[in-house]
PDB file of C-alpha atoms in Angstrom:
ATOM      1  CA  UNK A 245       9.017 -10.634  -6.584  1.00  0.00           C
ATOM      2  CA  UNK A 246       8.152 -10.198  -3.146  1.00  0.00           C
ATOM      3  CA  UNK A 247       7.531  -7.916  -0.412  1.00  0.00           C
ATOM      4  CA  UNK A 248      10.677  -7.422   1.459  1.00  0.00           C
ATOM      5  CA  UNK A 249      10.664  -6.454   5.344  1.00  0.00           C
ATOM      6  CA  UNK A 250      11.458  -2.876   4.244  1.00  0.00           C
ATOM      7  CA  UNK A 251       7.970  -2.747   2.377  1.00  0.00           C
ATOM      8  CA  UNK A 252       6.393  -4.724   5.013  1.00  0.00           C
ATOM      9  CA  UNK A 253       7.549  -2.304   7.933  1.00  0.00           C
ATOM     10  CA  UNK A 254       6.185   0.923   5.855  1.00  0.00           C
ATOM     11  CA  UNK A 255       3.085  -0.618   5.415  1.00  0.00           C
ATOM     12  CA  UNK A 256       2.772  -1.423   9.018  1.00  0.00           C
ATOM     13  CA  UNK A 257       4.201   1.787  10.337  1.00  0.00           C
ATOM     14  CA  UNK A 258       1.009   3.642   8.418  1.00  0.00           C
ATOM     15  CA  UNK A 259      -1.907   1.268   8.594  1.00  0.00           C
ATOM     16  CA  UNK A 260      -0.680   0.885  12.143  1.00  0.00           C
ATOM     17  CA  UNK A 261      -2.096  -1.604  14.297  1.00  0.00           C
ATOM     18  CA  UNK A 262      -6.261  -1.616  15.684  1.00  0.00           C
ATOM     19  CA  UNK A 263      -7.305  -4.773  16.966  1.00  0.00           C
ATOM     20  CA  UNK A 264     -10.989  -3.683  16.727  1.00  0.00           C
ATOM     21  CA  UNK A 265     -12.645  -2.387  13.763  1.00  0.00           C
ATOM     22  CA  UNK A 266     -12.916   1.162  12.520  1.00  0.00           C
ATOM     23  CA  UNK A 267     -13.891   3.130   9.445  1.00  0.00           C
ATOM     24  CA  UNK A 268     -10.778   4.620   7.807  1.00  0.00           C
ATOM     25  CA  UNK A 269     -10.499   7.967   6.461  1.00  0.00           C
ATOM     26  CA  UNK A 270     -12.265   6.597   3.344  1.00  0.00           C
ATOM     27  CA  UNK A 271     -14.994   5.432   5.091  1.00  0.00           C
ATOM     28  CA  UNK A 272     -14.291   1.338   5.019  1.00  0.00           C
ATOM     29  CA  UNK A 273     -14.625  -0.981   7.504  1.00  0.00           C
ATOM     30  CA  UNK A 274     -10.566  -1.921   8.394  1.00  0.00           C
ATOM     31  CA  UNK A 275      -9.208  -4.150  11.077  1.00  0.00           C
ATOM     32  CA  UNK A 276      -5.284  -5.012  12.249  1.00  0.00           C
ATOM     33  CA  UNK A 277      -3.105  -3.506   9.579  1.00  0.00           C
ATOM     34  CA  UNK A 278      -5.447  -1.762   6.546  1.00  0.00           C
ATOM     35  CA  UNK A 279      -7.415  -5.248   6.136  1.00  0.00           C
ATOM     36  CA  UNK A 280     -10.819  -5.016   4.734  1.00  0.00           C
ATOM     37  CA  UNK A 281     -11.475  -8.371   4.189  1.00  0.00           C
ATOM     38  CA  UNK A 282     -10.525 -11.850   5.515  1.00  0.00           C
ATOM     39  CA  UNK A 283      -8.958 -14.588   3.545  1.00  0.00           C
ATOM     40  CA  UNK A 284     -12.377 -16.475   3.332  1.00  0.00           C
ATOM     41  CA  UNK A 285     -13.215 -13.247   1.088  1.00  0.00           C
ATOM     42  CA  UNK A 286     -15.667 -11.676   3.986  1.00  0.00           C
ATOM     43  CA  UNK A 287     -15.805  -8.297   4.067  1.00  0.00           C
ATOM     44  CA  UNK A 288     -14.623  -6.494   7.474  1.00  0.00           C
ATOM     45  CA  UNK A 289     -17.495  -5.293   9.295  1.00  0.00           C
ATOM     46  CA  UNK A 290     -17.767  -3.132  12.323  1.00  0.00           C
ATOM     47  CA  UNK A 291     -19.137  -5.390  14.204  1.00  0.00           C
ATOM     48  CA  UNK A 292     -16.789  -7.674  13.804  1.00  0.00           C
ATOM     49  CA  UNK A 293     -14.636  -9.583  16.992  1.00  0.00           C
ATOM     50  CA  UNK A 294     -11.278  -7.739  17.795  1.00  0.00           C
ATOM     51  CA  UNK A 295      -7.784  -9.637  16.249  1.00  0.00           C
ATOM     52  CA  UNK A 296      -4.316 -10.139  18.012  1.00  0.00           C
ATOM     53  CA  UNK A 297      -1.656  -8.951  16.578  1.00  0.00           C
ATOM     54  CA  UNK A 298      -0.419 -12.240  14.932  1.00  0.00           C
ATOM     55  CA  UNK A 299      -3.756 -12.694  13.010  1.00  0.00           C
ATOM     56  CA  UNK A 300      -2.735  -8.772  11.945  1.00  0.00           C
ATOM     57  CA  UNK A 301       0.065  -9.968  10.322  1.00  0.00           C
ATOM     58  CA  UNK A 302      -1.298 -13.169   8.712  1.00  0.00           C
ATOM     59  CA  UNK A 303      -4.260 -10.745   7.199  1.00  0.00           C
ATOM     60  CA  UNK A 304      -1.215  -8.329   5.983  1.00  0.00           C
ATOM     61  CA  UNK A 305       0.150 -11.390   4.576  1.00  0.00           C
ATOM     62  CA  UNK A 306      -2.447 -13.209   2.733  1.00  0.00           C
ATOM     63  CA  UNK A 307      -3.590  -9.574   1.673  1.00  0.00           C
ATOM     64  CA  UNK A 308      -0.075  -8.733  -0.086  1.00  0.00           C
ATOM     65  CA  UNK A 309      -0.231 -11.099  -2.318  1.00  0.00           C
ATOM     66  CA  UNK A 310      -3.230  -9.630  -4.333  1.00  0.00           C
ATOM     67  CA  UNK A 311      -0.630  -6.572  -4.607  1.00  0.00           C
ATOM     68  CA  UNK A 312       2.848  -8.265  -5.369  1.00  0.00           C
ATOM     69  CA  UNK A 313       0.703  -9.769  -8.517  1.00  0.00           C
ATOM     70  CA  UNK A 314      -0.776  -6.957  -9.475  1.00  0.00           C
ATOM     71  CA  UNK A 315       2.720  -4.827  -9.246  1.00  0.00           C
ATOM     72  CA  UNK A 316       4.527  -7.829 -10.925  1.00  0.00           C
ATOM     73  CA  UNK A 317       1.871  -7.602 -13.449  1.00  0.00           C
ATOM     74  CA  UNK A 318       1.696  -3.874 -14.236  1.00  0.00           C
ATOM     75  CA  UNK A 319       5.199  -3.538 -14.193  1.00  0.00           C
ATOM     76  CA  UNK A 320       6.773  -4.082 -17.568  1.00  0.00           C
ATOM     77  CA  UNK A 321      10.748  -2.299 -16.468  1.00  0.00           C
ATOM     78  CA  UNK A 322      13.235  -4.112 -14.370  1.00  0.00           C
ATOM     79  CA  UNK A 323      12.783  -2.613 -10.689  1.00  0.00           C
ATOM     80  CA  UNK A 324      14.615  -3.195  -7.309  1.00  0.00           C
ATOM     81  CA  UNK A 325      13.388  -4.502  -4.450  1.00  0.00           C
ATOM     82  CA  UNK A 326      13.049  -1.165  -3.038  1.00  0.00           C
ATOM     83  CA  UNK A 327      11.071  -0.198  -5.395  1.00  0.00           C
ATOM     84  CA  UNK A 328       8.929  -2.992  -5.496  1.00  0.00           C
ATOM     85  CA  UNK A 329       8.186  -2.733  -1.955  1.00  0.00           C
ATOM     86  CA  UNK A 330       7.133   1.195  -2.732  1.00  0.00           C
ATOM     87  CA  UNK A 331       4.826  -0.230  -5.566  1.00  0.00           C
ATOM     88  CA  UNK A 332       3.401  -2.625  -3.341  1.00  0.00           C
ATOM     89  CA  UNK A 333       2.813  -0.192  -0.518  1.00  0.00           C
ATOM     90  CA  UNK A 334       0.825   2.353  -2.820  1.00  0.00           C
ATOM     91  CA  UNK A 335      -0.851  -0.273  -4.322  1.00  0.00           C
ATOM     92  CA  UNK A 336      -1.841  -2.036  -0.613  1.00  0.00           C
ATOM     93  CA  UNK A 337      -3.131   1.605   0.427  1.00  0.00           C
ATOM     94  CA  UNK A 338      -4.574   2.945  -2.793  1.00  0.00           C
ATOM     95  CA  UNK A 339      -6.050  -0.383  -4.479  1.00  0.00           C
ATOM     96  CA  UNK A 340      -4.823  -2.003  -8.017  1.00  0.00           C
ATOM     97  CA  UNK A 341      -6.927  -0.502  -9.683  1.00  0.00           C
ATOM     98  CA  UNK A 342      -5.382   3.319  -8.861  1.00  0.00           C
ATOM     99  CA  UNK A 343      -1.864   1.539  -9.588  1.00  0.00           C
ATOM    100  CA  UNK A 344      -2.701   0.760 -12.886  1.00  0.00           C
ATOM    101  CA  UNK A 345      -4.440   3.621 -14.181  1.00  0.00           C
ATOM    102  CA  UNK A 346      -1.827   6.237 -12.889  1.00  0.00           C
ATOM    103  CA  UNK A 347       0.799   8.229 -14.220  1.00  0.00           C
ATOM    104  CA  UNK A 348       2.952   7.030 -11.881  1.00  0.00           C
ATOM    105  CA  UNK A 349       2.890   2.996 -13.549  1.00  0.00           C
ATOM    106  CA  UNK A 350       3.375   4.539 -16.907  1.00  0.00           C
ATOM    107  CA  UNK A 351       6.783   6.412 -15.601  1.00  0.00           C
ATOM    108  CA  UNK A 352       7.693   3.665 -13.826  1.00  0.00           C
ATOM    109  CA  UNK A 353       7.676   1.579 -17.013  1.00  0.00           C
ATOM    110  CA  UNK A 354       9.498   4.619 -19.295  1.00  0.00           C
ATOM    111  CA  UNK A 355      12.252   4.718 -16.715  1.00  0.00           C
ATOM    112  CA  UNK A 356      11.831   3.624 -13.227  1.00  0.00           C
ATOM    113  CA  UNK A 357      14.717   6.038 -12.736  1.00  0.00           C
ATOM    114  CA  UNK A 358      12.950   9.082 -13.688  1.00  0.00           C
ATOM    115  CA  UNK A 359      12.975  11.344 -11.390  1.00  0.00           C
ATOM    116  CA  UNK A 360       9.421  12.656 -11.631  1.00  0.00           C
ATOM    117  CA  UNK A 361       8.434   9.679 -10.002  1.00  0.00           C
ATOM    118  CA  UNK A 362       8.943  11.340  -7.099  1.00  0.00           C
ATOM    119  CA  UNK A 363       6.274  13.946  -7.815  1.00  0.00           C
ATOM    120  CA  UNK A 364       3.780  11.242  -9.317  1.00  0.00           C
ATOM    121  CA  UNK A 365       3.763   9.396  -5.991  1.00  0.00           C
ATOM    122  CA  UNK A 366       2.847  13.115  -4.219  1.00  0.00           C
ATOM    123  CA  UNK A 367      -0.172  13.653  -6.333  1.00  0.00           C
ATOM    124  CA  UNK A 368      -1.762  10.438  -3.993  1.00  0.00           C
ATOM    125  CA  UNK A 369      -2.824  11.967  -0.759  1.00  0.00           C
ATOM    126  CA  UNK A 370      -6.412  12.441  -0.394  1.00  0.00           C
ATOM    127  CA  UNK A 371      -9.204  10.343   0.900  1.00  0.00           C
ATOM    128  CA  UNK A 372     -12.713  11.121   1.299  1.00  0.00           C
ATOM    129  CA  UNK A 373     -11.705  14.159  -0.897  1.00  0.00           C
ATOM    130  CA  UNK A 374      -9.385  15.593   2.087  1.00  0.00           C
ATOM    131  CA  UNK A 375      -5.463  15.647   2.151  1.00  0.00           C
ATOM    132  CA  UNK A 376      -4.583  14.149   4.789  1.00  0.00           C
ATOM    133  CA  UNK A 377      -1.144  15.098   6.380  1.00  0.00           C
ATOM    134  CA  UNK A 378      -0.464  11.025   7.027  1.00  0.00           C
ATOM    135  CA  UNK A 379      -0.916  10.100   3.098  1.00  0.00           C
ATOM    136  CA  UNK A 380       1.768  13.096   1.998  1.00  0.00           C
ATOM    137  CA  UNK A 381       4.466  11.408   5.105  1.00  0.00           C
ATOM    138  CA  UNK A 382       3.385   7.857   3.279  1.00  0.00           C
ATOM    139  CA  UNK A 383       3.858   9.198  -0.263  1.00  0.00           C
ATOM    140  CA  UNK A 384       7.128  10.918   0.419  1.00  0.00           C
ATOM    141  CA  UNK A 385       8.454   7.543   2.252  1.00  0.00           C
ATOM    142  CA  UNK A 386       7.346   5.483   0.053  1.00  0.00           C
ATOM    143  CA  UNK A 387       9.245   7.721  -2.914  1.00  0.00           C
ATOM    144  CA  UNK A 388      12.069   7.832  -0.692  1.00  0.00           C
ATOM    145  CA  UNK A 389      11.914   4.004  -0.344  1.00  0.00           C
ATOM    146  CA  UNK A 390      11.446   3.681  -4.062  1.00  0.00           C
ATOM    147  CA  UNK A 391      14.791   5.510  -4.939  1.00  0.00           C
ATOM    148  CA  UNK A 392      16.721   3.859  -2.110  1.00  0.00           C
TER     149      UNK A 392
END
């Protein structure tokens, strides 16, 4: 599968758009929409040039695809596209690597209808240590994406 436009537009409406590079709430170097690294593999740097909006997207772009394998991988149950695009979300903010160590893969793959997923997708808002008020809005739209 891929990322749908519904998927897409979450991820965009919380990454949001910086054309210059900042340090997000974890502390890494981020540019246009959550990228922290260019397709050559380069890491973002602060010192790096601003982007325009189109490059955002293209980095968004080339960046999903590291997630839509990773969720196509890890995920062993038949899922919508909805919830797909939820996966992929998570997984885009969060990394792989918290995707497929956490309880929430391993109810996704019992039953992708359980409802507990709901609650499993809450447990992911803090960075840095902190809860941040932005990652518990993302979590609950992304769970309310997910059982759309």
């Amino acid at each position: 599968m891929k990322t749908g436009i519904n998927g897409i537009e979450l991820i965009k409406k919380y990454e949001g758009f910086m054309s210059k590079p900042y340090s997000c709430p974890a502390g890494v170097p981020t540019i246009g929409y959550g990228a922290t690294y260019y397709p050559n593999g380069n890491v973002v740097k602060l010192s790096d040039e601003p982007i325009s909006k189109e490059y955002a997207s293209e980095l968004l772009a080339d960046m999903l695809g590291s997630y839509e394998r990773a969720v196509n991988r890890y995920v062993t149950s038949d899922i919508t596209q909805n919830q797909f695009d939820a996966l992929v979300s998570f997984a885009y903010n969060l990394g792989n690597g918290a995707l497929k160590s956490s309880t929430l893969l391993k109810k996704v793959n019992a039953n992708p209808c359980d409802e507990n997923i709901t609650y499993q997708f809450s447990r992911w808002v803090k960075a840095g240590g902190k809860k941040l008020e932005g990652l518990v809005r993302r979590r609950k739209e992304e769970a309310e994406l997910y059982f759309s």
